[in-house]
Coordinates of C-alpha atoms in Angstrom, one line a residue:
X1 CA 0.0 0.0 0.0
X2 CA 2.7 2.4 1.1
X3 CA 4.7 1.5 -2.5
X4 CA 1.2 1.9 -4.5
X5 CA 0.7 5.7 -2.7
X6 CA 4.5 6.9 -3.5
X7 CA 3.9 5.7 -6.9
X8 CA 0.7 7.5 -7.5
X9 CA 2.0 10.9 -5.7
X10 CA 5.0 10.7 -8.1
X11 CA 2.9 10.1 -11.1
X12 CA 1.0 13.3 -9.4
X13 CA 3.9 15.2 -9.2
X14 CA 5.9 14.2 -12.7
X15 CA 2.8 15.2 -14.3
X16 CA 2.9 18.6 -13.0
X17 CA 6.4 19.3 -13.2
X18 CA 6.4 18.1 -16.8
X19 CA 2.6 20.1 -18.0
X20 CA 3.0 22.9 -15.5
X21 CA 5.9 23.5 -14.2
X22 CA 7.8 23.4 -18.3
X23 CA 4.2 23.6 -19.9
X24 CA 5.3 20.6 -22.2
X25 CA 2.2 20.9 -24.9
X26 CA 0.6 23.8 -23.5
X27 CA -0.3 27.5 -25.2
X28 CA 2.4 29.3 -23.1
X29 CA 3.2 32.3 -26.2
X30 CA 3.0 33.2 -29.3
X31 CA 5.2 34.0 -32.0
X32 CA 8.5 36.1 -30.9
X33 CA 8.8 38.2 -34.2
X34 CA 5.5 40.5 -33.8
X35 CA 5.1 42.8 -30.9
X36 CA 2.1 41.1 -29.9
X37 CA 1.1 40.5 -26.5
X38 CA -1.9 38.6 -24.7
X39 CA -2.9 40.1 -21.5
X40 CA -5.4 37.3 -19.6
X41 CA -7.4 38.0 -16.3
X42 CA -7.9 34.8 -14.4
X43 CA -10.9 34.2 -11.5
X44 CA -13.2 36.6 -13.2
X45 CA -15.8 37.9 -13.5
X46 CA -15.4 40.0 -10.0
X47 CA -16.4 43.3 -8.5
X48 CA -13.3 45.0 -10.0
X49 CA -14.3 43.8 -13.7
X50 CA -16.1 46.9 -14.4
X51 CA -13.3 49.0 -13.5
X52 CA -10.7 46.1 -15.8
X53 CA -13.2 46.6 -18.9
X54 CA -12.7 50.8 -18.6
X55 CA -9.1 50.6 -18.4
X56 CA -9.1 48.5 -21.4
X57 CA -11.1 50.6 -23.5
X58 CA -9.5 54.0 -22.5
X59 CA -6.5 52.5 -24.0
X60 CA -8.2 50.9 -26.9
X61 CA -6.8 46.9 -25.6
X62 CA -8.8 43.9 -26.3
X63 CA -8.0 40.9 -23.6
X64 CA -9.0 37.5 -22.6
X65 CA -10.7 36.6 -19.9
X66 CA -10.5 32.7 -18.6
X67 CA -13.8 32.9 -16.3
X68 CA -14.9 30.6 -13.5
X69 CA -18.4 28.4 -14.2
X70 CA -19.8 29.9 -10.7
X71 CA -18.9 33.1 -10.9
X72 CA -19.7 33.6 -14.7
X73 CA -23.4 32.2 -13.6
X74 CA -23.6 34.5 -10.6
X75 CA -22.8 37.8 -12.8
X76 CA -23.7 37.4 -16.4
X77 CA -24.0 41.0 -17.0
X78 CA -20.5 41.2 -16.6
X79 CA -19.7 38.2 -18.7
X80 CA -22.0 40.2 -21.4
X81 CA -20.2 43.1 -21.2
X82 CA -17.0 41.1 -21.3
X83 CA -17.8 40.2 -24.5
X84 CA -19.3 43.0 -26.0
X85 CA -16.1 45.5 -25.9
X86 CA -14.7 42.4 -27.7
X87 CA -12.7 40.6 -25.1
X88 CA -12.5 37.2 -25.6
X89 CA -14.1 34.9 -23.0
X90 CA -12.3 31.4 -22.2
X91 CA -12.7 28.7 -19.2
X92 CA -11.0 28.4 -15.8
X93 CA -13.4 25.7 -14.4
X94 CA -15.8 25.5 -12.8
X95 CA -14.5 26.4 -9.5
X96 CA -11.3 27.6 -8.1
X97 CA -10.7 24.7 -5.7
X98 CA -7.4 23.1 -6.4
X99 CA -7.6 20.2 -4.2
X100 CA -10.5 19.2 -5.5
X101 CA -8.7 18.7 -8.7
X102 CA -6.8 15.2 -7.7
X103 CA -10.4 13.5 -7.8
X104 CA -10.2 12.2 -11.4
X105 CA -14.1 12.8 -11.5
X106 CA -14.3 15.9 -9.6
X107 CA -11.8 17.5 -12.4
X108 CA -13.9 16.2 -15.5
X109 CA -16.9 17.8 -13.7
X110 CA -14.6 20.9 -13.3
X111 CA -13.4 21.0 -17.2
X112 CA -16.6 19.5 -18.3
X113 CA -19.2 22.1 -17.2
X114 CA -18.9 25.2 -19.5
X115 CA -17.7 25.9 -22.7
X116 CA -14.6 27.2 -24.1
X117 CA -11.6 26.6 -26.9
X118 CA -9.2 27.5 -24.1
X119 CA -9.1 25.2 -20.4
X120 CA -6.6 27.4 -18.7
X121 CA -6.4 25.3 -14.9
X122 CA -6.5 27.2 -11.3
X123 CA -3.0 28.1 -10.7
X124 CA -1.6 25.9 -14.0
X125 CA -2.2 22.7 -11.4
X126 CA -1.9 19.1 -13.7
X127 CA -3.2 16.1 -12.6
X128 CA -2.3 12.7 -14.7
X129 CA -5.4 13.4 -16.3
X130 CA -5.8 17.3 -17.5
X131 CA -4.3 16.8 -20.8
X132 CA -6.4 13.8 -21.1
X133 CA -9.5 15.0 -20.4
X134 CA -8.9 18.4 -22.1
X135 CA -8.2 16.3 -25.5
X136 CA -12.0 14.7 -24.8
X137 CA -13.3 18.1 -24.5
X138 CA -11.9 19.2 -27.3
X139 CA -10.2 22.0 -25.1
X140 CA -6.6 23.4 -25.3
X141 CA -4.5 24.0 -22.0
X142 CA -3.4 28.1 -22.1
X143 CA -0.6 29.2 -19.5
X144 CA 1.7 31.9 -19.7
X145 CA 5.4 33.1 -20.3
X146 CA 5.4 35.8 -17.7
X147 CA 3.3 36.2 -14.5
X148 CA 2.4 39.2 -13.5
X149 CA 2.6 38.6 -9.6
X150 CA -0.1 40.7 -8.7
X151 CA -1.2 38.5 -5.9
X152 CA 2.1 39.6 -4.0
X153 CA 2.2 42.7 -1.4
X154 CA 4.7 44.6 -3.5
X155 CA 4.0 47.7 -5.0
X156 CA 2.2 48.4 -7.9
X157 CA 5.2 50.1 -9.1
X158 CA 7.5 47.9 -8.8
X159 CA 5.4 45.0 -10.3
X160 CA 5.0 47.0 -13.2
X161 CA 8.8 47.3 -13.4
X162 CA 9.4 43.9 -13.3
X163 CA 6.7 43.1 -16.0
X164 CA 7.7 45.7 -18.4
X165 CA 11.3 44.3 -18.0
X166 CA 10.3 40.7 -18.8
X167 CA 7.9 41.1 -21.3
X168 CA 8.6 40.3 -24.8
X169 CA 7.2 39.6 -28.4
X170 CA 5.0 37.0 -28.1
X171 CA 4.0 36.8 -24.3
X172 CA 1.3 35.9 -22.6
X173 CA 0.6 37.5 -19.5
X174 CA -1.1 36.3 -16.2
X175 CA -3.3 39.0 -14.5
X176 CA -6.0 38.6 -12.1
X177 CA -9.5 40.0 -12.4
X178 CA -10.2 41.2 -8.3
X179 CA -7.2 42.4 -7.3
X180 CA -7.0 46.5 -7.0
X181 CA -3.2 45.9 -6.8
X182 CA -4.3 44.2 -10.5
X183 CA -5.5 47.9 -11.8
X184 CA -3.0 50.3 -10.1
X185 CA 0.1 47.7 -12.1
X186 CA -2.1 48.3 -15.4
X187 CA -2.5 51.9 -15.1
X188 CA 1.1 51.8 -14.8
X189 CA 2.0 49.3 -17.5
X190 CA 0.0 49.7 -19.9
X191 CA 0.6 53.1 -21.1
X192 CA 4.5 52.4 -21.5
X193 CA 3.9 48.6 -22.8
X194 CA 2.3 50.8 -25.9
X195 CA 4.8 53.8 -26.3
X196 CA 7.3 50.9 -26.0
X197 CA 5.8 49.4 -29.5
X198 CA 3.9 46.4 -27.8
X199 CA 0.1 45.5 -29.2
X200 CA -1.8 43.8 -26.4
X201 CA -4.5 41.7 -28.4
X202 CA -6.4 38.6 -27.5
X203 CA -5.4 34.9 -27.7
X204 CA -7.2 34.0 -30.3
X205 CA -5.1 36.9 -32.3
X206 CA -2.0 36.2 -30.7
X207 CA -2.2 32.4 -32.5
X208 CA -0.1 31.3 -30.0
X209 CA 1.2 27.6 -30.9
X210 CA 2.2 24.4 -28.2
X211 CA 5.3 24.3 -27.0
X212 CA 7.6 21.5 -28.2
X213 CA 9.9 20.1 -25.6
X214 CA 12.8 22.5 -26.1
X215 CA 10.5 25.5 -25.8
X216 CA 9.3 24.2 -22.7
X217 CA 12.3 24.2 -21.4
X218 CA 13.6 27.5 -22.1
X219 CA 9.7 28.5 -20.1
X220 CA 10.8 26.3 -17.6
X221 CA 14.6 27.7 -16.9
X222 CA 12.6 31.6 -16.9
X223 CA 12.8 31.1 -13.2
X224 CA 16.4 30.9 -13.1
X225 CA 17.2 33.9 -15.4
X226 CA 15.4 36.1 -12.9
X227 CA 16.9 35.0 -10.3
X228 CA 20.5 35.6 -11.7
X229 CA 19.6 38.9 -12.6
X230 CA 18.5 39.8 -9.6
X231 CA 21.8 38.9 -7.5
X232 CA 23.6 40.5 -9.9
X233 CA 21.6 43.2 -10.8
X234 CA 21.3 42.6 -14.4
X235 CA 19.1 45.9 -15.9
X236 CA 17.9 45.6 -19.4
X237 CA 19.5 48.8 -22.0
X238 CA 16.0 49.7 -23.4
X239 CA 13.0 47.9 -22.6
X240 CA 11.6 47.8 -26.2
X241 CA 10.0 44.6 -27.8
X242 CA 13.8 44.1 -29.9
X243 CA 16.3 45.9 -27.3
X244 CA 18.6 43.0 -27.6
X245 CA 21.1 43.3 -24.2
X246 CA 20.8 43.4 -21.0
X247 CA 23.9 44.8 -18.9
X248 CA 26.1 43.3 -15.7
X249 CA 28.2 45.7 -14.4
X250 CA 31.0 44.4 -12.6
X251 CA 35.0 44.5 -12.5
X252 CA 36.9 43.3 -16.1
X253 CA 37.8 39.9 -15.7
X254 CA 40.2 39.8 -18.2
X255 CA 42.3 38.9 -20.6
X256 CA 44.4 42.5 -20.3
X257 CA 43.9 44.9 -23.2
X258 CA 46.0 47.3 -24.5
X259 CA 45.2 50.0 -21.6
X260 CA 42.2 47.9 -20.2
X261 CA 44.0 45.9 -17.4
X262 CA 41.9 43.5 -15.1
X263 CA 39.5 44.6 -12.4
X264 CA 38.1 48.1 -14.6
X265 CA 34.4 49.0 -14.0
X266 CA 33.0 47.1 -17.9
X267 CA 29.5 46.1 -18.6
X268 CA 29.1 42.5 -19.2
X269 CA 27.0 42.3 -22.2
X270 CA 24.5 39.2 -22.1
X271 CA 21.8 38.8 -25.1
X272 CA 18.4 38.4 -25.2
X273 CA 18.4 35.2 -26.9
X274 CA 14.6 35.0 -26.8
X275 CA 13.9 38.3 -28.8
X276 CA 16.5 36.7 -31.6
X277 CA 15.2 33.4 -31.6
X278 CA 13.0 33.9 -34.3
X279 CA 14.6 36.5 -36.5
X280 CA 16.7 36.0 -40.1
X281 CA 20.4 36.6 -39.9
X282 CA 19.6 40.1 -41.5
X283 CA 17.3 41.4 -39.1
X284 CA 19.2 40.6 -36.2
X285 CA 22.2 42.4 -37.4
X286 CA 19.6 45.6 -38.1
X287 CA 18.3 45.2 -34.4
X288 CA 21.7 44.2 -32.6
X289 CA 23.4 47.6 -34.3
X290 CA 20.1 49.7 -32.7
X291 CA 20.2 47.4 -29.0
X292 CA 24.4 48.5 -29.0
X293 CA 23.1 52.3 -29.3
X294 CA 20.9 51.7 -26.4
X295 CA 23.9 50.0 -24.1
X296 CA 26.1 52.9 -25.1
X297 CA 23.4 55.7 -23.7
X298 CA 23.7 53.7 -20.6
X299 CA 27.9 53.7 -20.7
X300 CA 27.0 57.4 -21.1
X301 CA 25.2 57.8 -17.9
X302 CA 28.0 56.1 -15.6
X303 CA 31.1 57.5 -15.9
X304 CA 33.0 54.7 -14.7
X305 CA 32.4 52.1 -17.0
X306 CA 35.6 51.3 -19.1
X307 CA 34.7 49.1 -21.8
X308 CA 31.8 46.4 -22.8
X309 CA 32.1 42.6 -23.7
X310 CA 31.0 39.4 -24.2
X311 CA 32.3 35.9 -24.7
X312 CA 31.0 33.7 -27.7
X313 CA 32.1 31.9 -30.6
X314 CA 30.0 34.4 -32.7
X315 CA 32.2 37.3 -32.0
X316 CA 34.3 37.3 -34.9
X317 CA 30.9 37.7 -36.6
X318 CA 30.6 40.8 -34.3
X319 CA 33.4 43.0 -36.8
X320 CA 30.2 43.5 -38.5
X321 CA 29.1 45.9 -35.9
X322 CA 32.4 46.8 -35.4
X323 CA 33.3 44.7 -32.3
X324 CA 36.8 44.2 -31.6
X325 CA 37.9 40.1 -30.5
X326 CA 40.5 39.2 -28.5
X327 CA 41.8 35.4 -27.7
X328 CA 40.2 33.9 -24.7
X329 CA 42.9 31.1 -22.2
X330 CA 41.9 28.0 -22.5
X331 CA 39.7 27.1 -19.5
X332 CA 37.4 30.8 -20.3
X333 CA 37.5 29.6 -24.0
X334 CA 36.3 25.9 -22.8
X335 CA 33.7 27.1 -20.3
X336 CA 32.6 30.3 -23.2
X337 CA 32.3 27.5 -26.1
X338 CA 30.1 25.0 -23.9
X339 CA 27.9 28.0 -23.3
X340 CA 27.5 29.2 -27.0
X341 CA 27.0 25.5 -27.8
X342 CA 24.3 25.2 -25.2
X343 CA 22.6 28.1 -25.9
X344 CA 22.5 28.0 -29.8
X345 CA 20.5 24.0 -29.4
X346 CA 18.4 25.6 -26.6
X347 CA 17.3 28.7 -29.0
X348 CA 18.0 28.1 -32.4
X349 CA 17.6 24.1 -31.9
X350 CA 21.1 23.9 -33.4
X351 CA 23.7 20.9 -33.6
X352 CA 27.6 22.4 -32.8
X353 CA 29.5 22.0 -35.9
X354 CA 32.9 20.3 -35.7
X355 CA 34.2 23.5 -37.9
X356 CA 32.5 26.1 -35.6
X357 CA 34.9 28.9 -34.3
X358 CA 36.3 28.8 -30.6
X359 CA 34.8 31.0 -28.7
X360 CA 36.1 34.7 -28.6
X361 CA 36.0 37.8 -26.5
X362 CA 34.0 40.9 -28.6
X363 CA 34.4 43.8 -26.9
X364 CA 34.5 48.1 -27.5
X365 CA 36.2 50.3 -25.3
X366 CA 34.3 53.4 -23.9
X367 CA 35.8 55.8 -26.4
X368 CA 35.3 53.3 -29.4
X369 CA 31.7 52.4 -28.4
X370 CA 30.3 56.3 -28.3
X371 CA 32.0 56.7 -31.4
X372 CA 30.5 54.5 -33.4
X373 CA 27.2 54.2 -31.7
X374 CA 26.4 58.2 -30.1
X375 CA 23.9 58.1 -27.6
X376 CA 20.5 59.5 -29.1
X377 CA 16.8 58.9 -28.5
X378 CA 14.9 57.8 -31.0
X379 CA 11.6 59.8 -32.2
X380 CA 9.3 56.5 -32.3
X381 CA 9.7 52.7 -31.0
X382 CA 11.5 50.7 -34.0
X383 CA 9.5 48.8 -36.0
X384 CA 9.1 44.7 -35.6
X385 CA 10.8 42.5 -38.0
X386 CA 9.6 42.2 -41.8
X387 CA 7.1 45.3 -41.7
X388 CA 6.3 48.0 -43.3
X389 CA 8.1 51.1 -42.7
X390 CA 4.9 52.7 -43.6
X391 CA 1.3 51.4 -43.9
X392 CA -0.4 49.7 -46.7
X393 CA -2.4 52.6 -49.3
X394 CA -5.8 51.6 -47.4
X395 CA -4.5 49.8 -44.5
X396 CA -4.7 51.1 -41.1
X397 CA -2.0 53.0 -39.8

């Protein structure tokens, strides 16, 4: 009995670490090369609905809302006029009741009871049986690629920062319909999330796809990026949809350079990999040369800050935006090259190549990078990759 009960509670936890957890399957984002952005309100419809739906509409931003069966039925006036400023309305259930879920039969009931294309479950929980019983309903499982952390006693203003810092093309956002700290991070983010370039839409405009096992991974490892850059304070230069860097400042590890010695102030220059993923060789040159005018505005501000760099085997590819390279000793150029190889499989799903370069160091030096790249702010947001620099003849603008 006691082996039959471990077995099932790991079969209960697998299941959740594999569906929930990475989202192996699931609708987690859509495509990385449009500005597009899902914003989804969970537990609705609730006394602060109203107040969601105005918000929305002063800033002209259709949403999704995955509803609960009993509180849908208890205020279907809202749930109207959900869905009559064009917000799309999707399930969460029937109730919000977690531990009701590991009944197999309370779940069906759960999923079973009211309609929608989209099952997204209380809190992402997975049983054994969720993407079962979701493929009998004819239902897909939604989660998300960045929560929003609105239930948390933080300030609205610094869960806005943290939001507008990890969003990206693509993303689907978790948000909660009842919390005011929900409204006062919105009336924050949203405004910006627009002058920034982004397009909040709805899911079913988003066309988000399921995630294969290696993009469920990279959702899975999310965790651990944040994390890193919060020990290390890691800040972002630009928070556009295509800003391509985000910056570590911290002492010059070396190798010397002619009048760079160890231990300088430098910025540690780490990419975005996720914003690249998707783009063609020649649009991430385009976007990389615009991202290295927003690190050097930042070198700008702080006067300390000697030179930028990176390590990767793609540095001698950096001359193009005219990045120097420098040799790397063998155990940086070991430890550099493992990471470039890891990194290209994990976003480009790429094999190394026995011919591939060793990894380098790129790198500018203060002077050389505000030459070439003078700090400037740009009139508009850039545009996303592959359109239009201006509208169609009789398209919208």
């Amino acid at each position: 009995m006691v082996e039959l009960f471990g077995a099932v509670l790991l079969l209960f936890g697998l299941s959740d670490l594999l569906f929930r957890f990475l989202g192996v399957g699931a609708y987690a984002h859509g495509s990385r090369r449009e500005p597009k952005v899902a914003l989804t309100f969970d537990d609705g419809p609730s006394e602060r609905t109203e107040a969601l739906l105005a918000l929305l509409a002063r800033h002209g931003v259709k949403a999704t809302f995955f509803l609960t069966g009993e509180r849908a039925r208890a205020r279907p006036d809202l749930v109207e006029a959900i869905r009559r400023e064009g917000h799309q309305v999707e399930d969460h259930g029937e109730w919000h009741r977690p531990l009701w879920l590991f009944l197999p039969w309370m779940e069906w009931r759960h999923m079973a009871q009211n309609p929608g294309r989209y099952y997204r479950p209380p809190h992402g929980l997975h049983t054994p049986f969720t993407r079962l019983f979701a493929r009998l309903l004819g239902k897909r499982v939604a989660l998300w690629d960045l929560e929003s952390k609105d239930w948390l006693l933080l300030p609205p203003e610094e869960l806005a920062e943290r939001l507008l810092f990890y969003l990206r093309p693509g993303s689907i956002v978790l948000l909660h319909d009842g919390p005011e700290r929900t409204l006062r991070l919105l009336e924050r983010a949203l405004p910006e999330m627009l002058r920034l370039g982004y397009r909040p839409t709805t899911l079913d405009d988003l066309a988000p796809l399921p995630l294969t096992p290696r993009l469920a991974l990279i959702r899975g490892l999310q965790g651990f990026e944040e994390r890193y850059n919060a020990k290390h304070r890691v800040v972002r230069a630009g928070l556009g949809p295509f800003d391509l860097f985000r910056i570590e400042k911290k002492p010059f590890p070396g190798p010397a350079l002619p009048g760079l010695p160890p231990g300088v102030p430098a910025f540690e220059l780490h990419l975005e990999s996720q914003r690249l993923m998707e783009l063609t060789p020649f649009e991430a040159v385009r976007l990389l040369r615009r991202s290295l005018g927003k690190v050097a505005e930042r070198v700008a501000e702080d006067p300390e800050v000697r030179l930028v760099y990176g390590y990767t085997y793609l540095a001698d590819g950096g001359r193009i935006l005219g990045l120097k390279t420098q040799d790397l000793p063998f155990w940086p150029r070991l430890v550099a090259g493992l990471a470039s190889a890891w990194f290209l499989w994990l976003y480009r799903g790429e094999l190394p190549k026995r011919k591939r370069p060793p990894a380098r160091m790129a790198y500018l030096s203060r002077e050389e990078l505000l030459a070439r790249y003078p700090p400037s702010t740009p009139a508009s947001p850039p545009p996303e990759p592959g359109a239009r620099r201006t509208p169609p003849p009789e398209g919208p603008a």
